[in-house]
C-alpha positions as a Markdown table, in Angstrom:
| # | Residue | x | y | z |
|---|---|---|---|---|
| 1 | Met | -18.2 | -4.2 | 9.7 |
| 2 | Lys | -14.6 | -4.7 | 8.3 |
| 3 | Val | -14.4 | -4.8 | 4.2 |
| 4 | Ile | -11.8 | -5.1 | 1.6 |
| 5 | Gln | -12.3 | -4.7 | -2.2 |
| 6 | Ile | -10.0 | -6.6 | -4.3 |
| 7 | Ile | -8.9 | -5.6 | -8.1 |
| 8 | Asp | -6.2 | -7.0 | -10.3 |
| 9 | Thr | -5.1 | -3.6 | -11.4 |
| 10 | Leu | -5.3 | 0.4 | -10.9 |
| 11 | Glu | -5.1 | 1.3 | -14.5 |
| 12 | Val | -7.9 | 3.6 | -15.5 |
| 13 | Gly | -11.0 | 1.6 | -16.4 |
| 14 | Gly | -14.5 | 0.8 | -15.1 |
| 15 | Ala | -14.1 | -1.8 | -12.6 |
| 16 | Glu | -11.1 | -0.3 | -11.5 |
| 17 | Arg | -12.6 | 2.8 | -10.8 |
| 18 | Met | -15.5 | 1.5 | -8.8 |
| 19 | Ala | -13.2 | -0.7 | -7.0 |
| 20 | Val | -11.6 | 2.5 | -5.7 |
| 21 | Asn | -14.9 | 4.6 | -5.2 |
| 22 | Tyr | -16.3 | 1.7 | -3.1 |
| 23 | Ala | -13.1 | 1.4 | -0.8 |
| 24 | Asn | -13.2 | 5.0 | -0.1 |
| 25 | Ala | -16.7 | 5.7 | 0.3 |
| 26 | Leu | -16.8 | 2.8 | 2.5 |
| 27 | Ala | -14.3 | 4.5 | 4.6 |
| 28 | Lys | -16.7 | 7.0 | 5.6 |
| 29 | Lys | -19.1 | 4.4 | 6.9 |
| 30 | Ile | -17.8 | 1.4 | 8.4 |
| 31 | Ile | -14.9 | 0.7 | 10.9 |
| 32 | Phe | -12.2 | -0.6 | 8.4 |
| 33 | Ser | -12.1 | -0.3 | 4.5 |
| 34 | Gly | -9.4 | -1.8 | 2.6 |
| 35 | Leu | -8.2 | -2.0 | -0.9 |
| 36 | Ile | -6.0 | -4.6 | -2.4 |
| 37 | Thr | -4.5 | -4.6 | -5.9 |
| 38 | Thr | -3.4 | -8.1 | -7.1 |
| 39 | Arg | -1.1 | -7.5 | -10.1 |
| 40 | Lys | -0.6 | -4.2 | -11.2 |
| 41 | Glu | -0.7 | -0.5 | -9.9 |
| 42 | Gly | -1.5 | 2.4 | -12.2 |
| 43 | Gln | -2.9 | 5.9 | -12.1 |
| 44 | Leu | -6.1 | 5.3 | -9.9 |
| 45 | Tyr | -3.5 | 4.9 | -7.1 |
| 46 | Asn | -3.4 | 8.4 | -6.7 |
| 47 | Asp | -7.3 | 8.6 | -6.0 |
| 48 | Ile | -7.1 | 6.3 | -3.0 |
| 49 | Ser | -8.3 | 8.2 | 0.0 |
| 50 | Glu | -5.8 | 8.3 | 3.0 |
| 51 | Asn | -8.5 | 6.6 | 5.2 |
| 52 | Val | -8.5 | 3.4 | 3.2 |
| 53 | Ser | -5.9 | 0.9 | 4.0 |
| 54 | Tyr | -3.9 | -0.3 | 0.9 |
| 55 | Leu | -1.9 | -3.6 | 0.0 |
| 56 | Phe | -0.3 | -4.3 | -3.4 |
| 57 | Leu | 0.4 | -8.1 | -3.5 |
| 58 | Glu | 2.4 | -8.2 | -6.8 |
| 59 | Lys | 1.2 | -11.1 | -7.9 |
| 60 | Arg | 3.2 | -12.6 | -10.8 |
| 61 | Lys | 1.6 | -15.8 | -11.7 |
| 62 | Ile | -2.1 | -17.5 | -11.6 |
| 63 | Ile | -1.4 | -19.2 | -8.6 |
| 64 | Asp | 1.4 | -17.2 | -6.6 |
| 65 | Phe | 1.7 | -18.7 | -3.1 |
| 66 | Lys | 3.6 | -15.6 | -1.7 |
| 67 | Ala | 0.7 | -13.5 | -2.6 |
| 68 | Ile | -1.9 | -15.6 | -1.4 |
| 69 | Phe | -0.2 | -15.9 | 2.0 |
| 70 | Lys | 0.4 | -12.0 | 2.3 |
| 71 | Leu | -3.2 | -11.4 | 1.4 |
| 72 | Arg | -4.2 | -14.4 | 4.2 |
| 73 | Lys | -1.7 | -12.5 | 6.5 |
| 74 | Tyr | -3.4 | -9.2 | 6.0 |
| 75 | Ile | -7.0 | -10.6 | 6.3 |
| 76 | Ser | -6.1 | -12.3 | 9.8 |
| 77 | Lys | -4.2 | -9.4 | 11.1 |
| 78 | Asn | -7.3 | -6.8 | 10.3 |
| 79 | Lys | -9.9 | -9.2 | 11.1 |
| 80 | Ile | -11.6 | -8.6 | 7.8 |
| 81 | Glu | -15.0 | -10.0 | 7.6 |
| 82 | Ile | -16.0 | -9.4 | 3.8 |
| 83 | Val | -13.6 | -9.8 | 1.0 |
| 84 | His | -15.3 | -7.9 | -2.1 |
| 85 | Ala | -13.7 | -9.3 | -5.3 |
| 86 | His | -14.0 | -7.4 | -8.6 |
| 87 | Gly | -13.9 | -9.1 | -11.9 |
| 88 | Ser | -11.2 | -11.6 | -12.2 |
| 89 | Ser | -9.6 | -11.1 | -8.7 |
| 90 | Phe | -12.5 | -13.5 | -7.5 |
| 91 | Phe | -9.6 | -16.4 | -8.1 |
| 92 | Ile | -7.2 | -15.2 | -5.4 |
| 93 | Ala | -10.2 | -14.3 | -3.2 |
| 94 | Val | -11.4 | -18.0 | -3.3 |
| 95 | Leu | -8.2 | -19.4 | -2.7 |
| 96 | Val | -7.7 | -17.5 | 0.5 |
| 97 | Lys | -11.0 | -18.3 | 1.6 |
| 98 | Leu | -9.9 | -22.0 | 1.4 |
| 99 | Thr | -7.4 | -21.3 | 4.2 |
| 100 | Leu | -9.7 | -18.8 | 6.3 |
| 101 | Pro | -13.4 | -20.3 | 5.8 |
| 102 | Lys | -15.2 | -17.8 | 7.8 |
| 103 | Ile | -14.6 | -14.7 | 5.5 |
| 104 | Lys | -17.6 | -14.0 | 3.1 |
| 105 | Val | -16.4 | -13.4 | -0.6 |
| 106 | Ile | -18.7 | -11.4 | -2.4 |
| 107 | Trp | -18.0 | -11.4 | -6.1 |
| 108 | His | -18.8 | -8.4 | -8.3 |
| 109 | Asp | -19.2 | -8.8 | -11.9 |
| 110 | His | -18.6 | -5.4 | -14.3 |
| 111 | Tyr | -18.1 | -7.3 | -17.5 |
| 112 | Gly | -21.2 | -6.7 | -20.0 |
| 113 | Ser | -19.9 | -9.1 | -22.4 |
| 114 | Arg | -20.4 | -11.9 | -20.1 |
| 115 | Ala | -24.2 | -11.7 | -20.6 |
| 116 | Lys | -23.7 | -13.3 | -24.4 |
| 117 | Glu | -21.0 | -16.0 | -23.1 |
| 118 | Ser | -21.4 | -19.7 | -22.5 |
| 119 | Ile | -20.9 | -21.9 | -19.7 |
| 120 | Lys | -17.9 | -23.3 | -21.3 |
| 121 | Gln | -16.3 | -20.1 | -21.4 |
| 122 | Asn | -16.8 | -19.5 | -17.5 |
| 123 | Lys | -16.3 | -23.0 | -16.3 |
| 124 | Ile | -13.7 | -21.9 | -13.6 |
| 125 | Leu | -15.8 | -18.9 | -12.4 |
| 126 | Ile | -18.9 | -21.1 | -12.4 |
| 127 | Phe | -17.2 | -23.9 | -10.3 |
| 128 | Leu | -15.4 | -21.3 | -7.9 |
| 129 | Ser | -18.8 | -19.5 | -7.4 |
| 130 | Leu | -19.6 | -22.5 | -5.0 |
| 131 | Phe | -17.5 | -20.3 | -2.5 |
| 132 | Phe | -19.3 | -17.1 | -3.0 |
| 133 | His | -21.3 | -15.7 | -0.3 |
| 134 | Ser | -23.2 | -13.6 | -2.8 |
| 135 | Ile | -22.9 | -11.9 | -6.3 |
| 136 | Leu | -23.2 | -8.4 | -7.3 |
| 137 | Val | -24.2 | -7.3 | -10.8 |
| 138 | Val | -23.9 | -4.1 | -12.6 |
| 139 | Asn | -26.8 | -4.7 | -15.0 |
| 140 | Leu | -30.1 | -6.8 | -15.3 |
| 141 | Gln | -28.7 | -9.0 | -18.2 |
| 142 | Leu | -25.7 | -10.0 | -16.0 |
| 143 | Lys | -28.2 | -10.7 | -13.2 |
| 144 | Glu | -30.3 | -12.9 | -15.2 |
| 145 | Trp | -27.0 | -14.7 | -16.6 |
| 146 | Ser | -25.7 | -15.2 | -13.0 |
| 147 | Glu | -29.2 | -16.7 | -11.8 |
| 148 | Arg | -29.1 | -18.8 | -14.8 |
| 149 | Asn | -25.7 | -20.3 | -14.6 |
| 150 | Met | -23.8 | -20.0 | -11.4 |
| 151 | Leu | -23.8 | -22.2 | -8.3 |
| 152 | Cys | -24.3 | -19.1 | -5.8 |
| 153 | Arg | -28.0 | -18.5 | -5.7 |
| 154 | Lys | -28.0 | -14.8 | -3.9 |
| 155 | Val | -27.6 | -12.5 | -7.0 |
| 156 | Phe | -28.0 | -8.6 | -6.5 |
| 157 | Phe | -28.2 | -5.9 | -8.9 |
| 158 | Ile | -26.0 | -2.8 | -7.7 |
| 159 | Pro | -25.9 | 0.4 | -9.6 |
| 160 | Asn | -22.3 | 2.2 | -10.1 |
| 161 | Phe | -21.8 | 5.7 | -8.7 |
| 162 | Thr | -19.8 | 8.4 | -9.4 |
| 163 | Ile | -18.7 | 11.2 | -7.1 |
| 164 | Glu | -18.2 | 15.2 | -7.9 |
| 165 | Ser | -14.4 | 15.3 | -8.3 |
| 166 | Val | -12.6 | 17.6 | -6.2 |
| 167 | Glu | -9.6 | 17.5 | -8.4 |
| 168 | Asp | -8.0 | 20.7 | -9.4 |
| 169 | Gln | -5.7 | 19.7 | -12.1 |
| 170 | Lys | -5.7 | 21.6 | -15.2 |
| 171 | Ile | -3.4 | 19.9 | -17.7 |
| 172 | Thr | -5.0 | 19.1 | -20.8 |
| 173 | Asn | -6.0 | 21.9 | -22.8 |
| 174 | Leu | -8.3 | 20.5 | -25.7 |
| 175 | Lys | -7.8 | 21.7 | -29.1 |
| 176 | Gly | -10.9 | 23.0 | -31.2 |
| 177 | Thr | -13.5 | 25.6 | -30.9 |
| 178 | Glu | -15.2 | 26.4 | -27.4 |
| 179 | Gly | -18.7 | 25.1 | -27.6 |
| 180 | Lys | -18.0 | 22.6 | -30.5 |
| 181 | Arg | -16.1 | 20.1 | -28.8 |
| 182 | Ile | -17.2 | 16.1 | -28.4 |
| 183 | Val | -15.5 | 14.1 | -26.2 |
| 184 | Phe | -15.2 | 10.2 | -26.3 |
| 185 | Leu | -13.7 | 8.8 | -23.0 |
| 186 | Ala | -12.9 | 5.3 | -23.4 |
| 187 | Asn | -9.7 | 3.3 | -23.9 |
| 188 | Leu | -8.7 | 2.3 | -27.5 |
| 189 | Lys | -9.9 | -1.1 | -27.6 |
| 190 | Asn | -12.7 | -3.3 | -28.1 |
| 191 | Pro | -15.7 | -3.2 | -27.7 |
| 192 | Lys | -15.5 | 0.5 | -27.4 |
| 193 | Asn | -16.3 | 1.0 | -31.1 |
| 194 | His | -14.7 | 4.3 | -31.7 |
| 195 | Ile | -14.5 | 3.8 | -35.4 |
| 196 | Ile | -18.5 | 4.3 | -35.9 |
| 197 | Ile | -18.2 | 7.6 | -34.3 |
| 198 | Leu | -15.2 | 8.8 | -36.7 |
| 199 | Lys | -17.2 | 7.6 | -39.8 |
| 200 | Ala | -20.3 | 9.5 | -38.7 |
| 201 | Phe | -18.1 | 12.6 | -38.1 |
| 202 | Leu | -16.9 | 12.5 | -41.6 |
| 203 | Asp | -20.1 | 11.6 | -43.2 |
| 204 | Leu | -21.7 | 14.6 | -41.6 |
| 205 | Lys | -18.6 | 16.9 | -42.4 |
| 206 | Leu | -18.6 | 18.1 | -38.9 |
| 207 | Asn | -15.2 | 19.6 | -39.4 |
| 208 | Glu | -16.6 | 22.0 | -42.0 |
| 209 | Ser | -18.9 | 23.6 | -39.1 |
| 210 | Gly | -16.1 | 23.7 | -36.5 |
| 211 | Trp | -16.6 | 20.8 | -34.5 |
| 212 | Ser | -14.0 | 18.7 | -33.2 |
| 213 | Leu | -13.8 | 15.2 | -31.8 |
| 214 | His | -11.4 | 14.3 | -28.8 |
| 215 | Leu | -10.4 | 10.6 | -28.1 |
| 216 | Ile | -9.3 | 10.4 | -24.4 |
| 217 | Gly | -8.2 | 7.1 | -23.2 |
| 218 | Lys | -5.2 | 4.6 | -23.1 |
| 219 | Asp | -3.9 | 3.8 | -26.7 |
| 220 | Tyr | -2.1 | 0.3 | -26.6 |
| 221 | Leu | -0.8 | 0.7 | -29.9 |
| 222 | Asp | -2.1 | -2.0 | -31.6 |
| 223 | Phe | -4.2 | -2.8 | -34.7 |
| 224 | Tyr | -7.5 | -1.0 | -33.4 |
| 225 | Ser | -5.7 | 2.3 | -32.4 |
| 226 | Asp | -3.6 | 1.9 | -36.0 |
| 227 | Val | -7.2 | 1.5 | -37.8 |
| 228 | Leu | -8.2 | 5.0 | -36.0 |
| 229 | Lys | -4.8 | 6.7 | -36.8 |
| 230 | Lys | -5.1 | 5.7 | -40.4 |
| 231 | Phe | -8.5 | 6.7 | -41.1 |
| 232 | Ile | -7.9 | 9.9 | -39.5 |
| 233 | Glu | -4.9 | 10.6 | -41.8 |
| 234 | Phe | -6.5 | 9.1 | -44.9 |
| 235 | Asn | -9.6 | 11.5 | -44.7 |
| 236 | Ser | -7.4 | 14.8 | -43.9 |
| 237 | Leu | -8.9 | 15.0 | -40.1 |
| 238 | Lys | -5.6 | 15.5 | -37.9 |
| 239 | Asn | -7.0 | 19.0 | -37.4 |
| 240 | His | -10.3 | 17.9 | -36.1 |
| 241 | Ile | -10.0 | 14.5 | -34.5 |
| 242 | His | -7.4 | 14.6 | -31.6 |
| 243 | Leu | -5.9 | 11.4 | -29.6 |
| 244 | Tyr | -4.9 | 12.6 | -26.2 |
| 245 | Gly | -4.0 | 9.0 | -24.4 |
| 246 | Glu | -4.7 | 8.1 | -20.9 |
| 247 | Lys | -5.3 | 11.4 | -18.7 |
| 248 | Thr | -5.8 | 12.3 | -15.1 |
| 249 | Asp | -7.6 | 15.6 | -15.1 |
| 250 | Ile | -11.0 | 14.2 | -16.8 |
| 251 | Lys | -12.9 | 17.0 | -15.0 |
| 252 | Tyr | -11.0 | 19.5 | -16.6 |
| 253 | Ile | -11.1 | 17.8 | -19.7 |
| 254 | Leu | -14.9 | 17.5 | -19.7 |
| 255 | Ser | -15.5 | 21.0 | -18.6 |
| 256 | Gln | -14.1 | 22.1 | -22.0 |
| 257 | Ser | -16.6 | 20.1 | -24.0 |
| 258 | Ser | -20.2 | 20.4 | -25.1 |
| 259 | Ile | -21.1 | 16.7 | -26.1 |
| 260 | Gly | -20.1 | 13.3 | -24.7 |
| 261 | Val | -20.6 | 10.1 | -26.6 |
| 262 | Leu | -20.2 | 6.3 | -25.8 |
| 263 | Ala | -20.5 | 4.0 | -28.7 |
| 264 | Ser | -19.6 | 0.1 | -27.3 |
| 265 | Thr | -21.0 | -2.9 | -28.8 |
| 266 | Gln | -21.1 | -4.2 | -25.0 |
| 267 | Glu | -21.3 | -2.5 | -21.6 |
| 268 | Gly | -21.8 | -3.3 | -17.9 |
| 269 | Phe | -22.5 | -0.1 | -16.5 |
| 270 | Pro | -20.5 | 2.5 | -17.8 |
| 271 | Val | -19.6 | 5.0 | -15.3 |
| 272 | Thr | -18.8 | 7.2 | -18.1 |
| 273 | Leu | -22.1 | 8.2 | -18.8 |
| 274 | Leu | -22.5 | 9.3 | -14.8 |
| 275 | Glu | -19.4 | 11.5 | -15.3 |
| 276 | Tyr | -20.8 | 12.9 | -18.4 |
| 277 | Gly | -23.9 | 13.7 | -16.6 |
| 278 | Leu | -22.2 | 15.4 | -13.6 |
| 279 | Ala | -20.1 | 17.5 | -16.1 |
| 280 | Asn | -23.4 | 19.0 | -17.6 |
| 281 | Leu | -22.6 | 17.3 | -21.3 |
| 282 | Ala | -25.2 | 16.7 | -23.9 |
| 283 | Val | -24.9 | 12.8 | -24.3 |
| 284 | Met | -25.1 | 10.6 | -27.2 |
| 285 | Ser | -24.9 | 6.7 | -26.2 |
| 286 | Thr | -25.1 | 3.3 | -27.5 |
| 287 | Asn | -28.0 | 1.5 | -26.1 |
| 288 | Val | -26.3 | -1.6 | -24.6 |
| 289 | Gly | -26.1 | -2.8 | -21.1 |
| 290 | Tyr | -27.3 | -0.5 | -18.6 |
| 291 | Cys | -27.1 | 2.6 | -20.8 |
| 292 | Ser | -30.9 | 2.7 | -21.9 |
| 293 | Glu | -31.8 | 2.5 | -18.1 |
| 294 | Ile | -29.6 | 5.6 | -17.5 |
| 295 | Ile | -30.7 | 7.4 | -20.3 |
| 296 | Gln | -34.6 | 6.8 | -20.5 |
| 297 | Asn | -36.9 | 8.0 | -23.2 |
| 298 | Glu | -34.0 | 10.1 | -25.2 |
| 299 | Ser | -35.1 | 13.0 | -22.6 |
| 300 | Ser | -31.6 | 13.0 | -20.9 |
| 301 | Gly | -29.9 | 11.6 | -24.0 |
| 302 | Leu | -29.9 | 10.3 | -27.6 |
| 303 | Leu | -29.5 | 6.5 | -28.0 |
| 304 | Phe | -28.3 | 4.4 | -31.0 |
| 305 | Asn | -27.5 | 0.7 | -32.0 |
| 306 | Pro | -23.9 | 0.7 | -32.2 |
| 307 | Lys | -23.8 | -1.5 | -35.1 |
| 308 | Asn | -26.2 | 0.6 | -37.0 |
| 309 | Asn | -24.2 | 3.4 | -38.9 |
| 310 | Leu | -27.1 | 5.2 | -40.0 |
| 311 | Glu | -28.6 | 5.6 | -36.7 |
| 312 | Ala | -25.1 | 6.7 | -35.3 |
| 313 | Ile | -25.3 | 9.7 | -38.1 |
| 314 | Ser | -28.9 | 10.5 | -37.4 |
| 315 | Gln | -28.2 | 10.9 | -33.7 |
| 316 | Leu | -24.8 | 12.8 | -33.8 |
| 317 | Glu | -26.6 | 15.2 | -36.5 |
| 318 | Lys | -29.5 | 15.8 | -34.0 |
| 319 | Ile | -27.4 | 16.7 | -31.3 |
| 320 | Thr | -24.6 | 18.8 | -33.1 |
| 321 | Gln | -27.0 | 20.7 | -35.2 |
| 322 | Asp | -29.6 | 21.7 | -31.8 |
| 323 | Gly | -28.1 | 23.9 | -29.2 |
| 324 | Thr | -31.6 | 23.8 | -27.2 |
| 325 | Leu | -31.7 | 20.4 | -27.4 |
| 326 | Arg | -28.1 | 20.0 | -26.0 |
| 327 | Lys | -29.2 | 22.1 | -23.4 |
| 328 | Met | -32.2 | 20.1 | -22.5 |
| 329 | Leu | -30.4 | 16.8 | -22.8 |
| 330 | Ser | -27.4 | 17.9 | -20.4 |
| 331 | Gly | -29.9 | 19.4 | -17.9 |
| 332 | Asn | -31.9 | 16.4 | -17.6 |
| 333 | Leu | -29.0 | 13.9 | -17.2 |
| 334 | Lys | -27.2 | 15.9 | -14.4 |
| 335 | Gln | -30.5 | 15.8 | -12.3 |
| 336 | Ser | -30.9 | 12.0 | -13.2 |
| 337 | Val | -27.5 | 11.0 | -12.0 |
| 338 | Thr | -27.5 | 12.8 | -9.0 |
| 339 | Arg | -31.0 | 11.8 | -7.9 |
| 340 | Tyr | -30.4 | 7.9 | -8.7 |
| 341 | Tyr | -26.5 | 7.4 | -8.9 |
| 342 | Ser | -25.0 | 9.3 | -5.9 |
| 343 | Glu | -22.6 | 7.8 | -3.5 |
| 344 | Glu | -25.0 | 7.8 | -0.4 |
| 345 | Lys | -27.9 | 6.1 | -2.2 |
| 346 | Val | -25.6 | 3.2 | -3.7 |
| 347 | Met | -23.6 | 2.9 | -0.2 |
| 348 | Glu | -26.8 | 2.4 | 1.5 |
| 349 | Leu | -27.8 | -0.3 | -0.6 |
| 350 | Leu | -24.4 | -2.0 | -0.8 |
| 351 | Ile | -24.2 | -2.2 | 3.2 |
| 352 | Gln | -27.6 | -3.8 | 3.0 |
| 353 | Glu | -26.4 | -6.3 | 0.9 |
| 354 | Tyr | -23.5 | -7.3 | 2.9 |
| 355 | Lys | -25.4 | -7.6 | 5.9 |
| 356 | Lys | -27.3 | -10.2 | 4.3 |
């Protein structure tokens, strides 16, 4: 079997991370595993296995004939059978299929917000789904949406997975007191909803009991991040809430933390929760997307409605005030992630879907 993953960028994000993870994992299982980046490279380039064939298309416009024929040549030369397109990269995948009709295009939807979108908002995607062999989705709401709206009838749920990182980078030293650090791993943008956690931190006066909050993720230097910075400054929390920007030494950062939080108003299947689990963190998470499937019955984490400030405050108070609870939650989540979302288990499912 010869398969390539296609993704638009290699900047740090959920879909991008999964495209790299799939390419790396498949390289151990099949004859040929490739990874194609269409528009922009980024930090995740350094995570690509040496066993993965890599190509950067340098696509500069929506329909870029140079990029299309570069991809076509690569597929023909390497006799690729399956093109696994992540997110918006479906467009170039279909354009190439029009010139190479025998290839299978499998589209992977990671975008949790799509479940609330209309047909009109996705009319190009829906039309081009005529050319998809099958569709993979990261949660059950997206499965239902695709089954209802897409012209491709083969729709399968495949969970995300994470791997035990072997990185040995130790660059980012978190401020604050050991045992009282809360980490929030998410780029500073909608729908990540950082402000609800900042407000809960302030309302509970967690700084007075030694807690600190650490925001790890790309700062786009826009209105969203400006609101967060002004909130921190206005409430004199600069010594307790820290912004670090985009980082690569995530394993080391998480090893210095006690609690991991996620507050998105929309999610697909957040790899962040799996990373928190492997790092043995106690987790407080939004209840949207697949989050409530990863964290069930509040035995492996505390869930809250991301639009309810009082719920966020209540759950943050519980998890910061009870060390025994944190220990139970972190242990259960690590066990669950290791059991259900391992590379081996997901690769077995994926290869089965490839063969259908």
